[in-house]
Coordinates of C-alpha atoms and ligand atoms in Angstrom, one line a residue:
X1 CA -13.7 -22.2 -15.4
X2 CA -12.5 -20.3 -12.5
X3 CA -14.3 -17.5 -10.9
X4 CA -13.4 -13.5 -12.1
X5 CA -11.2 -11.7 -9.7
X6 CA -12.7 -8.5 -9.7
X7 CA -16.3 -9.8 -8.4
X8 CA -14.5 -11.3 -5.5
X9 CA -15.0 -8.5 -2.6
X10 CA -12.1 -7.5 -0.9
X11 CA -9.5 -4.2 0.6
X12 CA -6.8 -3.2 -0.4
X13 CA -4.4 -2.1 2.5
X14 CA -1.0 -1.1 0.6
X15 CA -1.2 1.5 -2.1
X16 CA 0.6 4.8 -2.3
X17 CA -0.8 7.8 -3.1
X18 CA 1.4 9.1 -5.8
X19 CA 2.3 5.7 -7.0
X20 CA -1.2 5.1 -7.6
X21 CA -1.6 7.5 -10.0
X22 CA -3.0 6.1 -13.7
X23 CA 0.1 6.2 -16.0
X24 CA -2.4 8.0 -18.9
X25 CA -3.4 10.5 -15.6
X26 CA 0.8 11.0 -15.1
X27 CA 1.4 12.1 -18.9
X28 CA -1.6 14.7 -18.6
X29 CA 0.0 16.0 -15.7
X30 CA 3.3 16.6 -16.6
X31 CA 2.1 18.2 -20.1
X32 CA -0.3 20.5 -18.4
X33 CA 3.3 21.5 -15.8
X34 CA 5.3 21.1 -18.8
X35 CA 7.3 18.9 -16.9
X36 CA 9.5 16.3 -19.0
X37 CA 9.5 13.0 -17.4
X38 CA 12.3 10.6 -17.2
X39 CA 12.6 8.8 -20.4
X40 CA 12.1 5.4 -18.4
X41 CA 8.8 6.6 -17.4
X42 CA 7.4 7.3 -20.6
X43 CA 9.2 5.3 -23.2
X44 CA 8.8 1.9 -21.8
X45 CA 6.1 1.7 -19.1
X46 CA 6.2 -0.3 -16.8
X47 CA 10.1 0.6 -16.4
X48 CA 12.7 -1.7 -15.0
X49 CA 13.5 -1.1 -12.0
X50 CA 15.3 -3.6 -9.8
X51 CA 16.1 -2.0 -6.7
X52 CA 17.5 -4.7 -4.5
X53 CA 21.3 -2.6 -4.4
X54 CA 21.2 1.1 -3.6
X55 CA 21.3 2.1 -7.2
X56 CA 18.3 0.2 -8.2
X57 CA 16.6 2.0 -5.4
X58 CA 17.6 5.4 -6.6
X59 CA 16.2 4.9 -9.7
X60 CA 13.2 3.8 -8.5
X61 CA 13.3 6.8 -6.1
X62 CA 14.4 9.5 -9.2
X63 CA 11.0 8.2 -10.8
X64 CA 8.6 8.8 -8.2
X65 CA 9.9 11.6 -7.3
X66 CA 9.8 12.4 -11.1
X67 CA 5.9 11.5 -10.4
X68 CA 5.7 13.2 -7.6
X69 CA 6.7 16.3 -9.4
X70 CA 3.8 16.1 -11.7
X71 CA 1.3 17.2 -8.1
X72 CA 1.1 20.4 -7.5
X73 CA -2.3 21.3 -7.2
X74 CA -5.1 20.6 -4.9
X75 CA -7.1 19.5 -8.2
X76 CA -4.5 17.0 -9.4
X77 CA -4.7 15.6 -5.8
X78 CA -8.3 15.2 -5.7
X79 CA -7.9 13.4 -9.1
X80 CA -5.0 10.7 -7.9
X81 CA -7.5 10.1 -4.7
X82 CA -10.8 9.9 -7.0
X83 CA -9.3 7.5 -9.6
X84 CA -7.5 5.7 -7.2
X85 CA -11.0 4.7 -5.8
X86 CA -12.9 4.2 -9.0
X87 CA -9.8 1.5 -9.9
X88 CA -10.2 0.1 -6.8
X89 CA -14.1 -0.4 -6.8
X90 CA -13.4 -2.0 -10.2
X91 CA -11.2 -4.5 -9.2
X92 CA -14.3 -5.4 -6.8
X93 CA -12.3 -3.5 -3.6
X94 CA -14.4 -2.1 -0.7
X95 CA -12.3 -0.3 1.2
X96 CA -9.1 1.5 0.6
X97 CA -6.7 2.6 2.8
X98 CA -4.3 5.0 0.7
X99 CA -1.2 5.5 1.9
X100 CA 0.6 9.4 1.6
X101 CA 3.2 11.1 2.9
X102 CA 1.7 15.0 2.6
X103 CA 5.2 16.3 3.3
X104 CA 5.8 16.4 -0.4
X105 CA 2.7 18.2 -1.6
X106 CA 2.3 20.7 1.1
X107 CA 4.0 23.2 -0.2
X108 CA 1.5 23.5 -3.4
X109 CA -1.5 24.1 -1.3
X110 CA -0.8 25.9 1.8
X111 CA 1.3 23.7 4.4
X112 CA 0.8 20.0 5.6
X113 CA -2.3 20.6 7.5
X114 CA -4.2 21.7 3.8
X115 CA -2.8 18.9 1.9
X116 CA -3.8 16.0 4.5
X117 CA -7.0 17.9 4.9
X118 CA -7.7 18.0 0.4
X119 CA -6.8 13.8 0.8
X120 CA -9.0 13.4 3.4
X121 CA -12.5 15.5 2.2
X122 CA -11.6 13.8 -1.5
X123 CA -11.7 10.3 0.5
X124 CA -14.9 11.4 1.7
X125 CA -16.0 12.6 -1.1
X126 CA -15.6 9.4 -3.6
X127 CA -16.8 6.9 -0.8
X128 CA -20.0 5.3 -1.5
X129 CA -22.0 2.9 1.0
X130 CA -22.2 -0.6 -0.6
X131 CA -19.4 0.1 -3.1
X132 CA -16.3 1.7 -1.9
X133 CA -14.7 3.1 1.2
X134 CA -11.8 5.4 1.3
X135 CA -9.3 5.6 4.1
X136 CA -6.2 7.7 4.9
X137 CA -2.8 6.2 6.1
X138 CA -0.1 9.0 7.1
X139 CA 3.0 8.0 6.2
X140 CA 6.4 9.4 7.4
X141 CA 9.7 8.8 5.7
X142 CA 12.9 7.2 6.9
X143 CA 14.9 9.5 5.6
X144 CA 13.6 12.4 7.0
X145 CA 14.4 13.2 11.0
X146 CA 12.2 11.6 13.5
X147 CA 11.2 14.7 15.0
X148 CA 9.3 15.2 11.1
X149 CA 7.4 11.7 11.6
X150 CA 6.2 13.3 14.8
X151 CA 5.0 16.2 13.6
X152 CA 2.9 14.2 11.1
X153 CA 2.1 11.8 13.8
X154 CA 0.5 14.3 16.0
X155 CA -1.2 15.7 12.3
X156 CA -2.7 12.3 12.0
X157 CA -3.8 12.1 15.1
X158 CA -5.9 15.1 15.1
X159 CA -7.9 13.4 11.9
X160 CA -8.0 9.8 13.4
X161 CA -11.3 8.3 13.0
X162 CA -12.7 5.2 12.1
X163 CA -14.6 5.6 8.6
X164 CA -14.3 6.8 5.0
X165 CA -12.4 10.1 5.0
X166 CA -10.4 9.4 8.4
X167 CA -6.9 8.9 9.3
X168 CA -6.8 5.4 10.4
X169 CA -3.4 4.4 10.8
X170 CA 0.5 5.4 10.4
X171 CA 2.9 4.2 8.5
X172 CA 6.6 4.5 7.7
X173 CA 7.7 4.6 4.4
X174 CA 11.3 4.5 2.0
X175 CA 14.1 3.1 1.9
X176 CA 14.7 0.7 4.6
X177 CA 18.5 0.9 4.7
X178 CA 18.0 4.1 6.5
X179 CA 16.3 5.4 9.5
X180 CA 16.1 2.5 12.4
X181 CA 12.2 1.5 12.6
X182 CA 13.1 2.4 16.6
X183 CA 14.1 5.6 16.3
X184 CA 10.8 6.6 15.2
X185 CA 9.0 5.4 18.4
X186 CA 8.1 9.0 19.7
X187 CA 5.9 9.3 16.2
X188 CA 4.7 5.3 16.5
X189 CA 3.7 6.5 20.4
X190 CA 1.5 9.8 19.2
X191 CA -0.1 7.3 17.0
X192 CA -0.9 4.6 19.2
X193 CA -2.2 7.2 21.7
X194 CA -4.7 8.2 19.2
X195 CA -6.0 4.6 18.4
X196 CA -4.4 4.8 14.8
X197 CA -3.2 1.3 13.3
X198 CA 0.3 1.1 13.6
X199 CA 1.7 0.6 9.8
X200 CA 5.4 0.4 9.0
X201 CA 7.1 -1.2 6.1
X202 CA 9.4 -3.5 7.1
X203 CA 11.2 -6.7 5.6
X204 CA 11.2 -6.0 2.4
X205 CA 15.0 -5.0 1.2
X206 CA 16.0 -6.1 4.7
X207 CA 15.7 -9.3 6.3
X208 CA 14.4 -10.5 9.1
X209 CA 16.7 -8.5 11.6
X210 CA 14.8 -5.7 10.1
X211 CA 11.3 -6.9 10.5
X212 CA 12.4 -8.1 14.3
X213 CA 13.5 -4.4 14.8
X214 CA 9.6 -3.2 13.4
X215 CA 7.7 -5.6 16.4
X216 CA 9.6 -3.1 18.5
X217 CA 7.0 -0.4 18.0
X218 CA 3.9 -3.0 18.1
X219 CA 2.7 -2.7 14.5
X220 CA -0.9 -4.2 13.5
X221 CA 0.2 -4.7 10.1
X222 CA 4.1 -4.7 8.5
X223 CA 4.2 -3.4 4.7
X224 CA 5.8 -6.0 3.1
X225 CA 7.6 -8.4 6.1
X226 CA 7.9 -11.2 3.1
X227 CA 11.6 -11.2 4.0
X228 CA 10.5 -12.2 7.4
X229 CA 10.0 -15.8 5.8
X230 CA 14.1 -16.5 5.9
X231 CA 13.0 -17.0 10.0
X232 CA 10.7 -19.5 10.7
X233 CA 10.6 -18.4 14.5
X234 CA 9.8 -14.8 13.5
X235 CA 6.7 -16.0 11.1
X236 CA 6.0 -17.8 14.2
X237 CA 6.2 -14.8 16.2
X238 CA 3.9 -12.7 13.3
X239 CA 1.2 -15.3 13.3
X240 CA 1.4 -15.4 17.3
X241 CA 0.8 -11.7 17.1
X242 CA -1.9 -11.7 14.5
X243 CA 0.0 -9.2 12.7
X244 CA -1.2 -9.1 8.8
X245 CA 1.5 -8.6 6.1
X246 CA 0.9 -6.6 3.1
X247 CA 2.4 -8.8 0.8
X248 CA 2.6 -6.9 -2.8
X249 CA 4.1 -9.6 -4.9
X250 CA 4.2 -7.3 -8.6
X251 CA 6.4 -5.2 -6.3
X252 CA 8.5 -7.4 -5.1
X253 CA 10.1 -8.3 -8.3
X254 CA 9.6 -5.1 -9.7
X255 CA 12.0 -3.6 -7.4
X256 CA 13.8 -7.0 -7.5
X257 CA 13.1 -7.9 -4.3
X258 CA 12.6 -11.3 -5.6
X259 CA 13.3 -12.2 -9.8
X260 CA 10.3 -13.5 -10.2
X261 CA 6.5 -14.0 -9.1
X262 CA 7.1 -17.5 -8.1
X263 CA 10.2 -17.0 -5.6
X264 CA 7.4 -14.4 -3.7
X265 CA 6.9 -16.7 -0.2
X266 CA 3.2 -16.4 -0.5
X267 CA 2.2 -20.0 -0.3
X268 CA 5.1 -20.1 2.2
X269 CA 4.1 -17.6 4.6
X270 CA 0.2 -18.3 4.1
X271 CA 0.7 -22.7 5.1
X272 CA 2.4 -21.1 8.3
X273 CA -0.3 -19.4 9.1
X274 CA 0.4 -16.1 8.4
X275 CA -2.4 -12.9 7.8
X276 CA -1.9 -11.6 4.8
X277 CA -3.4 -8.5 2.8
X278 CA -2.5 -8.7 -0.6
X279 CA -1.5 -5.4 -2.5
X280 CA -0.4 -3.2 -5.2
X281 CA 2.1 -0.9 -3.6
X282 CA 2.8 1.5 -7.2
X283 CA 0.5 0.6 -10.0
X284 CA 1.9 3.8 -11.8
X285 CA 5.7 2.1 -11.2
X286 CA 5.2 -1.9 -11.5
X287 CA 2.6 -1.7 -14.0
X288 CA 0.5 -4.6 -11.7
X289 CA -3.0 -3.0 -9.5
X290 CA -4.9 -5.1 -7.1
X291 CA -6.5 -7.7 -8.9
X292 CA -2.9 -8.7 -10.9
X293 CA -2.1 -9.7 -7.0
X294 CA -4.6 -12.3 -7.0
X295 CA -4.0 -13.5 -10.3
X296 CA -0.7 -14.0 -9.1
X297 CA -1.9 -16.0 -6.5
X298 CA -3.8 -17.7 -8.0
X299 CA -2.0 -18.5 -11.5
X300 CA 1.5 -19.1 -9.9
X301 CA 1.1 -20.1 -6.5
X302 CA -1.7 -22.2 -7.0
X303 CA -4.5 -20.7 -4.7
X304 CA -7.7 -22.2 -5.5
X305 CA -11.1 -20.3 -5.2
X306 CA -11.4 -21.2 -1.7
X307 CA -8.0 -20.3 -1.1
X308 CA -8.9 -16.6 -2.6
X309 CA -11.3 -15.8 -0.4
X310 CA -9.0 -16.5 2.7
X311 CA -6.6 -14.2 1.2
X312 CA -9.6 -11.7 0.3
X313 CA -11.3 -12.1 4.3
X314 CA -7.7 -11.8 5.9
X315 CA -7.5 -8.3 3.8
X316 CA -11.1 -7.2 5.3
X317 CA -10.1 -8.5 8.3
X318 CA -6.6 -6.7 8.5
X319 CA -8.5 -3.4 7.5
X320 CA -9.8 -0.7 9.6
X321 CA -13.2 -0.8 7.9
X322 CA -16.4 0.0 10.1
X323 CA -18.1 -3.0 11.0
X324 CA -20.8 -2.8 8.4
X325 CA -18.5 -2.3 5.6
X326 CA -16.7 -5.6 6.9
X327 CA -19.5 -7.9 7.6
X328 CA -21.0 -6.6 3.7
X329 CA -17.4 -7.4 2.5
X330 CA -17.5 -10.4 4.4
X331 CA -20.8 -11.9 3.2
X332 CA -19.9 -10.9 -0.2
X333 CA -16.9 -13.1 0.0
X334 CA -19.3 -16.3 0.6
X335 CA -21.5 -15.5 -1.7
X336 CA -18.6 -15.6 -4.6
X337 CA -17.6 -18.8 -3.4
X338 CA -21.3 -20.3 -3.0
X339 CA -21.8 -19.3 -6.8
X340 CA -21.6 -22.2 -9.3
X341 CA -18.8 -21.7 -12.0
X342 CA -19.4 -23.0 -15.7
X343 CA -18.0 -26.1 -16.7
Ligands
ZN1 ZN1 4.9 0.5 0.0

């Protein structure tokens, strides 16, 4: 008998706001905006996606955006951050760091200041001491102009802070075959200036030329960078740097990144060394949450319980949580080890 999962104490460092949304949570949404949702959404959740070639990824893209749609209040926002947080602390999660882009939902509640602002005071709102933590990671999008990922840069910065409710780090989101990681260095500066953890996606539909391109603008952790493994000198270079990958293996093949769980370099890029901070990515599109990640782990790469809890202290470890949060986390972590499991 193995240990459960979801008593094992641990964050959770990649999630996106929209795409964390509860599927049941998306169908009341889009009845109360009488919105019809594509048929791939509804029919057959979790859809196929496959996004490895540009089509794949602009069918992924049509159904969050279809989602995203769905959002256009300040109470469905509260609602995606609230349940978000309640999943999370189920899956035995103490600290969240939920990713959003507030470009999108701005215009539904009075600008982009408002709609960071409703993310933030909900974060604050659902954290509890000794059970879960909320977090705020801006994200800008590669497709949009750099001077826009400034703008929501210097937004972030204004909220940066260090505990539930705070911006604490800033990310850069989408499609990876556009928008050169570099160009967004004025954005990645603002942020860095303000103490925010530096957050970008990276290595994921691209290779390793792509993740080589991301250590340009310093990051603490790369979203992704699991592509990064077809260079053994740049996993050298990551695990040099002490920068921790998200590695979201349900997304990954999902989006078709890789066919299947197994061909995810997990055990690869954890032998070499590497920080890694398992993650979910899009529940509400890949049909996987946190605690699938660890099954994963442990059912088809082999991790042992042992193993777990390295994976589950590199997550704390990788996180922006205050130190109290982290040393609970942390002693948590020992303590599901140290318990005996029925033979
Ligand atoms: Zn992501």
């Amino acid at each position: 008998m193995s240990r459960p999962v979801h008593t094992l104490p641990k964050a959770h460092l990649h999630l996106h706001f929209t795409g964390s949304m509860r599927f049941t949570t998306l169908m009341e949404l889009a009845q109360e905006q009488r919105v019809r949702l594509p048929h791939a959404l509804v029919e057959d959740w979790p859809p196929k996606l496959a996004a490895r070639d540009e089509r794949g990824w602009f069918r992924f893209q049509r159904l969050y955006d279809a989602a995203r749609a769905c959002v256009t209040s300040e109470e469905a926002m509260r609602r995606i951050v609230r349940e978000a947080a309640e999943d999370d602390a189920a899956e035995g999660s103490r600290w969240l760091e939920i990713q959003v882009d507030p470009t999108s939902y701005a215009p539904h509640v009075g600008g982009l200041t408002p709609a960071l602002e409703i993310v933030l005071d909900e974060a604050r709102r659902v954290s509890v001491p000794g059970r879960i933590g909320v977090g705020v990671i801006v994200a800008a999008s590669r497709t949009r102009h750099p001077l826009d990922a400034r703008t929501l840069a210097r937004l972030a910065a204004r909220h940066a802070g260090d505990g539930p409710g705070d911006v604490l780090g800033f990310g850069l989101s989408n499609d990876e075959r556009r928008g050169h990681t570099e160009e967004f260095e004025g954005a990645f500066r603002i942020a860095r200036k303000a103490g925010l953890a530096i957050v970008p996606h990276g290595g994921e539909l691209l290779g390793p030329e792509a993740v080589r391109a991301t250590l340009e603008v310093r990051p603490d952790r790369i979203g992704h960078g699991v592509r990064s493994v077809e260079d053994p000198a740049l996993v050298a270079e990551i695990v040099r740097r002490g920068i921790t990958l998200e590695v979201c293996p349900g997304s990954n093949v999902g989006l078709g990144v890789y066919a299947t769980p197994f061909e995810v370099p997990l055990r690869t890029l954890y032998e070499a060394g590497a920080r890694i901070a398992l993650g979910a990515d899009d529940p509400l599109l890949f049909g996987s949450r946190l605690d699938d990640q660890y099954e994963i782990a442990r059912s088809v790469h082999g991790f042992d319980d042992a193993e777990l809890t390295d994976l589950a202290r590199m997550s704390i470890e990788g996180s922006r949580a205050p130190a109290e949060v982290r040393s609970d986390a942390l002693a948590g972590i020992d303590e599901w080890l140290a318990e005996p499991t029925d033979v």
